[in-house]
Short mmCIF file of C-alpha atoms in Angstrom, two decimals:
data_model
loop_
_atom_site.label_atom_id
_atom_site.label_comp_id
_atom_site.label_asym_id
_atom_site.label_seq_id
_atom_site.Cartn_x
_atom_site.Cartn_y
_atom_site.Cartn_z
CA UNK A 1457 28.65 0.98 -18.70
CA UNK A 1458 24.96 1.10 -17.02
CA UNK A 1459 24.86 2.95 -13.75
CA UNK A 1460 24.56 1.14 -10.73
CA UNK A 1461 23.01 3.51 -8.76
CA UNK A 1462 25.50 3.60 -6.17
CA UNK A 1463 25.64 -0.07 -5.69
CA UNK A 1464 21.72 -0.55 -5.38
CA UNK A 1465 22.42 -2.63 -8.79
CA UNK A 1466 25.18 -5.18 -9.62
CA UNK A 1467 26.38 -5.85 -13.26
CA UNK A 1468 27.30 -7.98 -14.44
CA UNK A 1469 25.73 -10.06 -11.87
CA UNK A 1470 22.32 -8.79 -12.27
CA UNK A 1471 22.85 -9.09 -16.20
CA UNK A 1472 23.81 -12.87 -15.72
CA UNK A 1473 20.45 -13.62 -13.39
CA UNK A 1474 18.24 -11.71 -16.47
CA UNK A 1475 19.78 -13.89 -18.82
CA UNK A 1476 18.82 -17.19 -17.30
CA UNK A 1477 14.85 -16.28 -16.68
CA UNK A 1478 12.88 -17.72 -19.10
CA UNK A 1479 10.36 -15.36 -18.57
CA UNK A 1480 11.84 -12.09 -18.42
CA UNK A 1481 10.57 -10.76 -21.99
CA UNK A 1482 13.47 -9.68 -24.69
CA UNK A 1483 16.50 -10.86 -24.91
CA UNK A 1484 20.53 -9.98 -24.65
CA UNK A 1485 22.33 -7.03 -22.63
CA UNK A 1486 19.84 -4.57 -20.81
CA UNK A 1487 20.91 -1.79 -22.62
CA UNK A 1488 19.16 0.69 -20.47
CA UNK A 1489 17.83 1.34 -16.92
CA UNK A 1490 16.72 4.57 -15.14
CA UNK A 1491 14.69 4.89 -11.75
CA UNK A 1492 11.05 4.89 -11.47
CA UNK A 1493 9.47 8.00 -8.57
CA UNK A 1494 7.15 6.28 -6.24
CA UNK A 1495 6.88 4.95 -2.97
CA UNK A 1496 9.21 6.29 0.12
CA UNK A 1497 10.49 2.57 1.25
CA UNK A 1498 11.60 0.61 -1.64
CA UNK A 1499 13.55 1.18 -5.37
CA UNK A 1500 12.12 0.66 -8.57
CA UNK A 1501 14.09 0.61 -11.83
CA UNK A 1502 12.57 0.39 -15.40
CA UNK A 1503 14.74 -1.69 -17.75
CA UNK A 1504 14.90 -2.46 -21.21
CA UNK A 1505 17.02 -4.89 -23.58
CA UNK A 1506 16.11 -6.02 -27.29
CA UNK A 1507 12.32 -6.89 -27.43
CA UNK A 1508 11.64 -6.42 -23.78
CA UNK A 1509 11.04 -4.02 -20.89
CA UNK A 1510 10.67 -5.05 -17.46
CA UNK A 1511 10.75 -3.49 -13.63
CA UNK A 1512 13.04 -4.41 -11.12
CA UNK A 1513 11.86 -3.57 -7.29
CA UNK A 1514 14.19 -4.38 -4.43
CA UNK A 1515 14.35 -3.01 -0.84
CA UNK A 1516 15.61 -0.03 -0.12
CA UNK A 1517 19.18 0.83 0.63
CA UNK A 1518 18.72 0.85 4.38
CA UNK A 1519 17.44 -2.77 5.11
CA UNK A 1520 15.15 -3.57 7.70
CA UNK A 1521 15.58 -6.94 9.40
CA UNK A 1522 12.38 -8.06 7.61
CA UNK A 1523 13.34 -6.38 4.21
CA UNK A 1524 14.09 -9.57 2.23
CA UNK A 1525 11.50 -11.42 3.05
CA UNK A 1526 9.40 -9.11 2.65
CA UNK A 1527 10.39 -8.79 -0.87
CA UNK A 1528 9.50 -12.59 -1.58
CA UNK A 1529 6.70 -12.42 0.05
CA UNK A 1530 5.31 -9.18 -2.67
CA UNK A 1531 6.37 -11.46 -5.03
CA UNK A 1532 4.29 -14.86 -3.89
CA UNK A 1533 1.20 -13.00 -3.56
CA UNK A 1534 1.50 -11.57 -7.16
CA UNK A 1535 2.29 -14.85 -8.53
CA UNK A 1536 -1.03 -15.72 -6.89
CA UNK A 1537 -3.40 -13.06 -8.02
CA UNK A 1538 -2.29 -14.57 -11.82
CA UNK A 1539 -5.34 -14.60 -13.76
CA UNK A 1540 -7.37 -13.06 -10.82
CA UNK A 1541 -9.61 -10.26 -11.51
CA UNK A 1542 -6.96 -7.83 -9.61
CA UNK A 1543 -5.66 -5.22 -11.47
CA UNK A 1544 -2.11 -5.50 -10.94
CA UNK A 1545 1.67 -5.79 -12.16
CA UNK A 1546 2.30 -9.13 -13.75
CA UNK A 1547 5.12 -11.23 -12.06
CA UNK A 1548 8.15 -12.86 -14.21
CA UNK A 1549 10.92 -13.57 -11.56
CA UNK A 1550 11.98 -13.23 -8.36
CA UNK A 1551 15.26 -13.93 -6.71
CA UNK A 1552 16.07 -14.85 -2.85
CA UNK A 1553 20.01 -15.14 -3.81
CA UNK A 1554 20.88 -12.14 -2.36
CA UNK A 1555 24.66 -11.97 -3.67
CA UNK A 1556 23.13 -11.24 -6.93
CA UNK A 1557 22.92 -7.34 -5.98
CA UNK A 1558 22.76 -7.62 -2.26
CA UNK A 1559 19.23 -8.36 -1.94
CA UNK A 1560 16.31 -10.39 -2.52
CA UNK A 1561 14.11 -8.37 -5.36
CA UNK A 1562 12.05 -9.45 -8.25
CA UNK A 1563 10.97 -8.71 -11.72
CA UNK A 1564 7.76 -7.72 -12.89
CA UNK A 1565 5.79 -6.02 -16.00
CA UNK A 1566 5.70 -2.10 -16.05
CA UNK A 1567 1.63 -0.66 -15.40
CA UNK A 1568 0.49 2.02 -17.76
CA UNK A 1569 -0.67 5.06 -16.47
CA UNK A 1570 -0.12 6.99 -13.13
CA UNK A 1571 -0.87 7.55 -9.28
CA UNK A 1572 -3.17 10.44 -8.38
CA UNK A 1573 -1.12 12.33 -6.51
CA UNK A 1574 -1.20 16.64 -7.31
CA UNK A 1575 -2.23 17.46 -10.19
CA UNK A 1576 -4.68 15.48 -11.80
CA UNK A 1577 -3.28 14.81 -15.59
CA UNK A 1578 -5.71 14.98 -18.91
CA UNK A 1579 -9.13 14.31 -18.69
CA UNK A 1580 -9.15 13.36 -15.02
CA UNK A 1581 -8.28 16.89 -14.14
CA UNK A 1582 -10.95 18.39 -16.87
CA UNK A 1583 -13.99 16.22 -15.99
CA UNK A 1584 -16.07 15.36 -13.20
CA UNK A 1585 -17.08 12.21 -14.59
CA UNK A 1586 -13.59 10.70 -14.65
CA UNK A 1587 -13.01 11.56 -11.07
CA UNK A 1588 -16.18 9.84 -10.07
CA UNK A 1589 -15.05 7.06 -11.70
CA UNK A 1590 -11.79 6.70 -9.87
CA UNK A 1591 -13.60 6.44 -6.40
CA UNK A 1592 -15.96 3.29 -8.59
CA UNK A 1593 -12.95 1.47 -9.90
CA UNK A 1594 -11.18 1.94 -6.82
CA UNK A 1595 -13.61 -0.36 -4.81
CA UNK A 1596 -14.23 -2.28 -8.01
CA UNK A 1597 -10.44 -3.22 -7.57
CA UNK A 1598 -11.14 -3.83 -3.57
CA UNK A 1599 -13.45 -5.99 -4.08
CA UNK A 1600 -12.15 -7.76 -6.34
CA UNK A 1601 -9.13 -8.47 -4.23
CA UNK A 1602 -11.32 -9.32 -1.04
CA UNK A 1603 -12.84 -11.69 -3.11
CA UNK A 1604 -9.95 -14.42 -4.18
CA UNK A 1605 -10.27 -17.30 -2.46
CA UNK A 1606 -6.40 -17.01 -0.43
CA UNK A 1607 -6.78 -21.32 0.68
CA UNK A 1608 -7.22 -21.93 -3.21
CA UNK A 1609 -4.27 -20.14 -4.01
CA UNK A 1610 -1.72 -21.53 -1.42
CA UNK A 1611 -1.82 -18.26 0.50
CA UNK A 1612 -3.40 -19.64 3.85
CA UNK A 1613 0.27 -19.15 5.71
CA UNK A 1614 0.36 -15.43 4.03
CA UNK A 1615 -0.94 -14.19 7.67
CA UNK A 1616 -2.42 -15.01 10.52
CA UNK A 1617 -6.39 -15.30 10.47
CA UNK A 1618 -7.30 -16.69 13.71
CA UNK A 1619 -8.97 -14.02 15.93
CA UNK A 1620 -8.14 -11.33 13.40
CA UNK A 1621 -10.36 -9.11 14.67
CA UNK A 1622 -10.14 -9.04 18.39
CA UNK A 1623 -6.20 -8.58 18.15
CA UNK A 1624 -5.52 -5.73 15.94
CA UNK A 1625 -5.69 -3.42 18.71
CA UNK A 1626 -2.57 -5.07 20.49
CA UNK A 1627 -1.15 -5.67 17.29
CA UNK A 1628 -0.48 -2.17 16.47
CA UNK A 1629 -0.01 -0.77 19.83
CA UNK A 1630 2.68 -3.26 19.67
CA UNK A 1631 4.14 -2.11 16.74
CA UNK A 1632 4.19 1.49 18.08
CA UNK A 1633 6.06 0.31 21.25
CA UNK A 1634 8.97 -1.48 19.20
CA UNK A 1635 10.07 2.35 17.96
CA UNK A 1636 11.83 2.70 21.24
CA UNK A 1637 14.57 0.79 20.15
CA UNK A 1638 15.41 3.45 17.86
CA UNK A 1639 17.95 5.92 18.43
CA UNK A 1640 17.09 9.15 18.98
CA UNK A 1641 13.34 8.52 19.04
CA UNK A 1642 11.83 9.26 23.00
CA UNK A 1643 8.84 7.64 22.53
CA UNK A 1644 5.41 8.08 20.61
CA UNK A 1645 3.55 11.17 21.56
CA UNK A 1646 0.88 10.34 19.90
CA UNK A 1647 -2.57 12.01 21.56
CA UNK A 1648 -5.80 9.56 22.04
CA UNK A 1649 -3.88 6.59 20.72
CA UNK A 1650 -4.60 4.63 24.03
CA UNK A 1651 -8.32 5.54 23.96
CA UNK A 1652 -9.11 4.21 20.05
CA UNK A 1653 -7.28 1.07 21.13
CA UNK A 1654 -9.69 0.25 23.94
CA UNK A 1655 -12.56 1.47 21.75
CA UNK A 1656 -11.63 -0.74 18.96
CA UNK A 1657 -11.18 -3.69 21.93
CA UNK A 1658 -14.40 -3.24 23.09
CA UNK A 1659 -16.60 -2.98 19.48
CA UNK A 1660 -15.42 -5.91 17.75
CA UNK A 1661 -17.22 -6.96 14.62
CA UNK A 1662 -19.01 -10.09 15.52
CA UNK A 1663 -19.86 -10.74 11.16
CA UNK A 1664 -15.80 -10.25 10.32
CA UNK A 1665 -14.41 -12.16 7.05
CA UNK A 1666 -11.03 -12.99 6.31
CA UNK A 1667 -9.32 -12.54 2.98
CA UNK A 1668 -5.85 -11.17 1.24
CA UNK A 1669 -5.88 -7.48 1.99
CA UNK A 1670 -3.58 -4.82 0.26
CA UNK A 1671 -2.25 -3.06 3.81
CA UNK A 1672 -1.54 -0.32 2.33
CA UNK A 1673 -4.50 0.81 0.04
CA UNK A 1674 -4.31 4.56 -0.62
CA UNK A 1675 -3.91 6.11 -4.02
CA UNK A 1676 -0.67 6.33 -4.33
CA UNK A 1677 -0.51 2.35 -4.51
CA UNK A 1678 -3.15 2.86 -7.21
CA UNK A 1679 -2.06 3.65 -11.18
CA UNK A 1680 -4.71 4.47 -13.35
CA UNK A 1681 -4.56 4.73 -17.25
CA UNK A 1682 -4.11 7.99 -18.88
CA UNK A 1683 -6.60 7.15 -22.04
CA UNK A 1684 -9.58 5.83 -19.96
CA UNK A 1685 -10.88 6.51 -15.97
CA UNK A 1686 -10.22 2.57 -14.69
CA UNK A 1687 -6.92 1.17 -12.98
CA UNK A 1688 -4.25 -0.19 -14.54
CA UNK A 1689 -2.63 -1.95 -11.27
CA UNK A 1690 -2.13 -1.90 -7.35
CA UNK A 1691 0.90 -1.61 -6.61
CA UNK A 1692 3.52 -1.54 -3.62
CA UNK A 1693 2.22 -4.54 -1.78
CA UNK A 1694 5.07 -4.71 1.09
CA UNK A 1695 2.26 -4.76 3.68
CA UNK A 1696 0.08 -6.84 2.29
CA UNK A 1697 -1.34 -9.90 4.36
CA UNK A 1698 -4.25 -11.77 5.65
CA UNK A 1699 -7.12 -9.85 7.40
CA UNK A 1700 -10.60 -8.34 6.51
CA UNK A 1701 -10.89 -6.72 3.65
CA UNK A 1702 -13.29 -4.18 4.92
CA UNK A 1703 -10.01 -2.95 6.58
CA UNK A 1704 -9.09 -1.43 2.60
CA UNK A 1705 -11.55 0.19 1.88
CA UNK A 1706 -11.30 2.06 5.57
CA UNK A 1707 -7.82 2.66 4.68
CA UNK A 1708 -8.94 4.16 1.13
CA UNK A 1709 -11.67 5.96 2.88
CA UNK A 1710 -8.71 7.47 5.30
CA UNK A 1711 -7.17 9.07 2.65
CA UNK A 1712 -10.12 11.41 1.57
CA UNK A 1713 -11.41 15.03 1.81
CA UNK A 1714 -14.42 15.88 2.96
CA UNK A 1715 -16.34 18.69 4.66
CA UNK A 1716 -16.48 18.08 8.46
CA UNK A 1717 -13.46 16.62 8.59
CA UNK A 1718 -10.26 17.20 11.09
CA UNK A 1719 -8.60 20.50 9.98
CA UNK A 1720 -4.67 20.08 8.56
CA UNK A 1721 -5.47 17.74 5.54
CA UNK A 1722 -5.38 18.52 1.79
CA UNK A 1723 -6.52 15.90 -0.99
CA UNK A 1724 -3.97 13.53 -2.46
CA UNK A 1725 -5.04 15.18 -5.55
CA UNK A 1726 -6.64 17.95 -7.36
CA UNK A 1727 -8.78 18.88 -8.51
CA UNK A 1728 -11.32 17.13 -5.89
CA UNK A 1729 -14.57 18.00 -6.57
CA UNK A 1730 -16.75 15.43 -8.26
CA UNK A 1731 -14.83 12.42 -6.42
CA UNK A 1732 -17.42 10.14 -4.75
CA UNK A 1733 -18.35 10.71 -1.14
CA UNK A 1734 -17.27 8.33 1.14
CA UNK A 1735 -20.68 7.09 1.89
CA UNK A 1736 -21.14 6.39 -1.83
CA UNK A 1737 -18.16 4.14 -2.01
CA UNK A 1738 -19.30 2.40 0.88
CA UNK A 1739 -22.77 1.48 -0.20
CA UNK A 1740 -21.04 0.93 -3.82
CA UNK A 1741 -18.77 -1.72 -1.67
CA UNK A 1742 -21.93 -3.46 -0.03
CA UNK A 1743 -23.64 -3.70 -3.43
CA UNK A 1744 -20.29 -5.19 -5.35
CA UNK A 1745 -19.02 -7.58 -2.62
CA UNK A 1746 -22.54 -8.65 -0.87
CA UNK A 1747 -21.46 -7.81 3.02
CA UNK A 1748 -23.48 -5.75 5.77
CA UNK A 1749 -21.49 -2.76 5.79
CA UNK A 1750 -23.57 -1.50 9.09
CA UNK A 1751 -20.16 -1.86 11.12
CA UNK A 1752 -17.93 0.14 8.87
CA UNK A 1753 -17.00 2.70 10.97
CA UNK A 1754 -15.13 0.10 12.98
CA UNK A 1755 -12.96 -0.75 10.31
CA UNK A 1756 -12.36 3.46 9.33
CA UNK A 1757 -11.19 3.89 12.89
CA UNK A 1758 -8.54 0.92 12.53
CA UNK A 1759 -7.59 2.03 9.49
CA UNK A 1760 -6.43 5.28 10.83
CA UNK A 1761 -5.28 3.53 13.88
CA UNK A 1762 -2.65 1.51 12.39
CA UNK A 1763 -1.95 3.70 9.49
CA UNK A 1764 -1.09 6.09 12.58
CA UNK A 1765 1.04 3.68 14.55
CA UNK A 1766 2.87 3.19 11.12
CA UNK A 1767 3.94 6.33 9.96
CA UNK A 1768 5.21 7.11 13.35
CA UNK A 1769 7.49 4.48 12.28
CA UNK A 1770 9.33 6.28 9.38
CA UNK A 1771 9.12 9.75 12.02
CA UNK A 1772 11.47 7.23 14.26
CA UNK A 1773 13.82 5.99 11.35
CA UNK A 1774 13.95 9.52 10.90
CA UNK A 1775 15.17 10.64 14.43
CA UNK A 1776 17.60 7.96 13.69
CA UNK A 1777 18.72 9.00 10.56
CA UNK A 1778 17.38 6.50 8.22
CA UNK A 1779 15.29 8.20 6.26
CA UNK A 1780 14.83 12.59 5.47
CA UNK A 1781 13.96 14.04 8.46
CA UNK A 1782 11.27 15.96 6.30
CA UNK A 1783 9.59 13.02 5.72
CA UNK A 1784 9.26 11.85 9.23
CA UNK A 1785 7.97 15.07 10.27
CA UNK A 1786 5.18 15.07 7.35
CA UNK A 1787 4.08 11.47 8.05
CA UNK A 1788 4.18 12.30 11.98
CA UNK A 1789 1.60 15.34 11.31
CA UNK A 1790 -0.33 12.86 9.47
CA UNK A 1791 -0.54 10.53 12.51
CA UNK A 1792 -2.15 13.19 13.77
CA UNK A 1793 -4.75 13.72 11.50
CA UNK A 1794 -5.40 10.21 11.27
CA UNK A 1795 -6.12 9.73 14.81
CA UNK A 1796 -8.09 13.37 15.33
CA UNK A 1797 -10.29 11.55 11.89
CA UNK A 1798 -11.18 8.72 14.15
CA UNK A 1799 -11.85 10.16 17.56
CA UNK A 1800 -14.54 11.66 14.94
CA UNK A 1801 -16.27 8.54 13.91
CA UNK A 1802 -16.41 7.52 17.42
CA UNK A 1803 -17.67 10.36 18.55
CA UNK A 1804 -20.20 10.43 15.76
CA UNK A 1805 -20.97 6.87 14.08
CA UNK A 1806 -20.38 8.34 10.74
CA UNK A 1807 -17.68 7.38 8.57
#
């Protein structure tokens, strides 16, 4: 009898829906399935039958009103990037009958490799010129996602493009107010957060470009392969929509280490040294992709803007008792950061 995980998976059910995709590799009774570590929100399970092993991801066991179609929505886009230049998980199902297992989910290929997060594993830990390389294939894979043309692949509905730019500031404000509806949670006490939003308001990029962005690009929604220094796949697209892709690589650039910055942040990984600086990668970006990057620190300080107003989401669920309350705490601290990093480039001009 497979485990079902405490009713995150339904067999036979589940078994029956396998059966009946043509493109789900192997064939018969999955004979095995075990949980894959990753992201905090949703589940992953890695499952094999004769001749084929697949990935199931479906929401997590607390839904959000949102959580199934989000789901569908991961799955549409990765349909789309088929044959694109993205490195990424290749899509063979999906399913919006939710009285399959409860939910909508889908079905995709496993990604070799890992996410850079500790220890660095083999030669990425050993030498400097496979961490360089990271930060390169990184915005390699940025780039190339920036790039496909969303109205050629259907995706013109994926978000809303019109006046991107001038309303991400209420946009995530917004999103920071609708916490108060959870239990438990008094309100943000977020410091500054009122000042970068008028800042942001009031230095709009007047150049802006519109294209599929990840939403959530930080390495650990990055695998790379263990036998060579380039990325297998992006992964955990949940928040992935319409907007500038400049906004990505801010968000990547959010997530590093350098000297100067806020005090209370450690590197994703280690070891760091050797990684590219953040100026580096955003040159490297120009170069690859063609665009004036002379208003980049715009898009760093909404990157940690939103990033902010998001993880004081999951400190919320977490006053409510949705998710560990160690986690909210963690992610609330790195609100903090986030928003100390870009009173910085503000203050300074300098990513």
């Amino acid at each position: 009898m497979l485990d079902d995980f405490d009713g995150l998976l339904r067999w036979p059910a589940l078994q029956e829906w396998i059966d009946a995709q043509a493109d789900i590799p192997g064939k018969g009774d999955v004979r095995s399935v075990r949980p894959l570590t990753g992201g905090s929100q949703n589940n992953l399970f890695m499952m094999e039958r004769d001749g084929g092993i697949f990935v199931l991801r479906r929401p997590p066991r607390n839904l959000r009103k949102n959580s199934n179609a989000t789901m569908l929505r991961e799955a549409r886009l990765l349909g789309a990037l088929k044959d694109s230049a993205v490195p990424h998980a290749r899509l063979y199902s999906s399913c919006e009958d939710e009285t399959v297992i409860g939910t909508a989910f889908y079905v995709m290929a496993p990604l070799d490799g890992f996410s850079p997060l500790g220890a660095l594993p083999g030669q990425y830990g050993t030498e400097l010129s496979w961490r360089a390389a990271m930060g390169r294939e990184y915005v390699k894979a940025g780039v190339a996602l920036g790039a496909v043309d969303y109205i050629k692949q259907g995706l013109e509905d994926y978000g809303k493009a019109a006046d991107w730019h001038g309303r991400q500031a209420t946009r995530w404000r917004g999103q920071l107010d609708s916490y108060a509806e959870m239990p438990g949670y008094d309100g943000h006490v977020l410091p500054h957060f009122d000042e970068i939003a008028l800042w942001l308001s009031d230095n709009v990029p007047t150049d802006g470009k519109i294209g599929i962005i990840h939403g959530d690009f930080q390495y650990p929604n990055v695998m790379y392969h263990l036998n060579r220094p380039a990325i297998s796949g992006l992964i955990d697209w949940e928040l992935s929509t319409l907007g500038d892709p400049l906004l990505d690589l801010g968000w990547m650039l959010s997530s590093w280490c350098e000297a100067g910055d806020p005090e209370g942040k450690e590197p994703v990984c280690t070891p760091w040294n050797g990684f590219a600086s953040r100026r580096e990668l955003v040159n490297l970006y120009g170069e690859m992709s063609g665009r004036d990057m002379s208003q980049m620190p715009w898009y760093m300080v909404l990157a940690c803007y939103k990033l902010a107003s998001i993880q004081e989401g999951t400190f919320a669920r977490s006053c409510a008792g949705l998710v560990p309350v160690e986690l909210g705490n963690m992610l609330h601290r790195y609100a903090l950061w986030l928003l100390e990093k870009a009173r910085q480039v503000m203050a300074t001009g300098e990513i």
